[in-house]
mmCIF file of C-alpha atoms in Angstrom:
data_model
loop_
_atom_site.group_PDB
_atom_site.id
_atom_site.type_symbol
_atom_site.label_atom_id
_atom_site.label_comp_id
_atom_site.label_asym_id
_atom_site.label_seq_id
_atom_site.Cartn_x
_atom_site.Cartn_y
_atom_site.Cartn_z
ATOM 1 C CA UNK T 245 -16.092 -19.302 32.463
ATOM 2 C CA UNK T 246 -18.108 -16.780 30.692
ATOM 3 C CA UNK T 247 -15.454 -14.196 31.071
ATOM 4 C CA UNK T 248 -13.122 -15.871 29.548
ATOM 5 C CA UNK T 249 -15.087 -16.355 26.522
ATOM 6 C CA UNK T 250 -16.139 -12.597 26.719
ATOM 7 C CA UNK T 251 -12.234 -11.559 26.612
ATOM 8 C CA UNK T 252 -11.506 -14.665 24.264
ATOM 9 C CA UNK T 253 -14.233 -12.837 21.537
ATOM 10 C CA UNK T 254 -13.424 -9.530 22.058
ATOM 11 C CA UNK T 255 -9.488 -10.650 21.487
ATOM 12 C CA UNK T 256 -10.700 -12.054 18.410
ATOM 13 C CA UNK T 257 -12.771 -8.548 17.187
ATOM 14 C CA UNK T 258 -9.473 -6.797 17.921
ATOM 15 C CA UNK T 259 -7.260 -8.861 16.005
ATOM 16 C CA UNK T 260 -9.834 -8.924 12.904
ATOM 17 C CA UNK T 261 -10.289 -4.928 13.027
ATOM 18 C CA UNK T 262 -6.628 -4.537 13.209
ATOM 19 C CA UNK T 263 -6.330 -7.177 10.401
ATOM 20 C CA UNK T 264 -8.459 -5.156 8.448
ATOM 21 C CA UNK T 265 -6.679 -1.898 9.215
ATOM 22 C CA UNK T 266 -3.112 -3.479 8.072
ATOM 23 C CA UNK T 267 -4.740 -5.281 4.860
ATOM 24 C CA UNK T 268 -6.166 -1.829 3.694
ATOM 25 C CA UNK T 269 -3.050 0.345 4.452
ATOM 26 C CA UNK T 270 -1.009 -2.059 2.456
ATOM 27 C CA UNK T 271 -3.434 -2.043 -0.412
ATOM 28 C CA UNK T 272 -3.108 1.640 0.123
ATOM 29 C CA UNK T 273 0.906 1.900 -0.380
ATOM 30 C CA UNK T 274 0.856 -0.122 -2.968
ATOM 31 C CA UNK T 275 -1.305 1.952 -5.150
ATOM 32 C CA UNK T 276 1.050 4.678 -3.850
ATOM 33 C CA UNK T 277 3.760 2.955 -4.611
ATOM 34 C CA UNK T 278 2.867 1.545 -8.486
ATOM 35 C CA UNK T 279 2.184 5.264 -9.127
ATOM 36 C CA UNK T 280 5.284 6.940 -7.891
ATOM 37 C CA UNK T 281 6.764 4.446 -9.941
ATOM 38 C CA UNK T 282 4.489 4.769 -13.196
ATOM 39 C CA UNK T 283 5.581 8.708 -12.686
ATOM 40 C CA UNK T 284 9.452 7.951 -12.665
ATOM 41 C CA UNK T 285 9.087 5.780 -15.544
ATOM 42 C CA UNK T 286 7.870 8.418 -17.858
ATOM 43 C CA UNK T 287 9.779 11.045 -16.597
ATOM 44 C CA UNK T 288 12.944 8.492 -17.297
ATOM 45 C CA UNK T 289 11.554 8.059 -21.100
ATOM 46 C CA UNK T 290 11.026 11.551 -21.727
ATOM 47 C CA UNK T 291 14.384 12.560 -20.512
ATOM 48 C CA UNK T 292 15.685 10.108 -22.533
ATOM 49 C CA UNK T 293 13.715 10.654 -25.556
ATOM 50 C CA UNK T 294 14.576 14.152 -25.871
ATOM 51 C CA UNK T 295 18.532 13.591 -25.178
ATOM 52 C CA UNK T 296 18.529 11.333 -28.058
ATOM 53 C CA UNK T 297 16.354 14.009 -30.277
ATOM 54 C CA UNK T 298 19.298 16.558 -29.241
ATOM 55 C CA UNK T 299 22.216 14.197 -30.299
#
């Protein structure tokens, strides 16, 4: 019996480090992700600020 509770806990470590890993590589991207499009936004108003300046 007390393997089984020595797998059972270290199944439960894994899944919590591997929780851990996904929950900060997805807090990660999204940073990534909100800046990429932050970038794109201003690059979209200053190309369309200065075509309108031209017309």
């Amino acid at each position: 019996m007390d393997e089984k509770a020595q797998i059972s806990a270290e199944m439960i470590l894994l899944i919590g480090a591997i929780l851990v890993i996904v929950i900060v590589a997805g807090s990660f991207i999204v940073d990534l992700t909100n800046s990429t499009a932050t970038d794109i936004s201003r690059v979209v108003d200053t190309a369309r600020d200065n075509t309108i300046n031209r017309m």
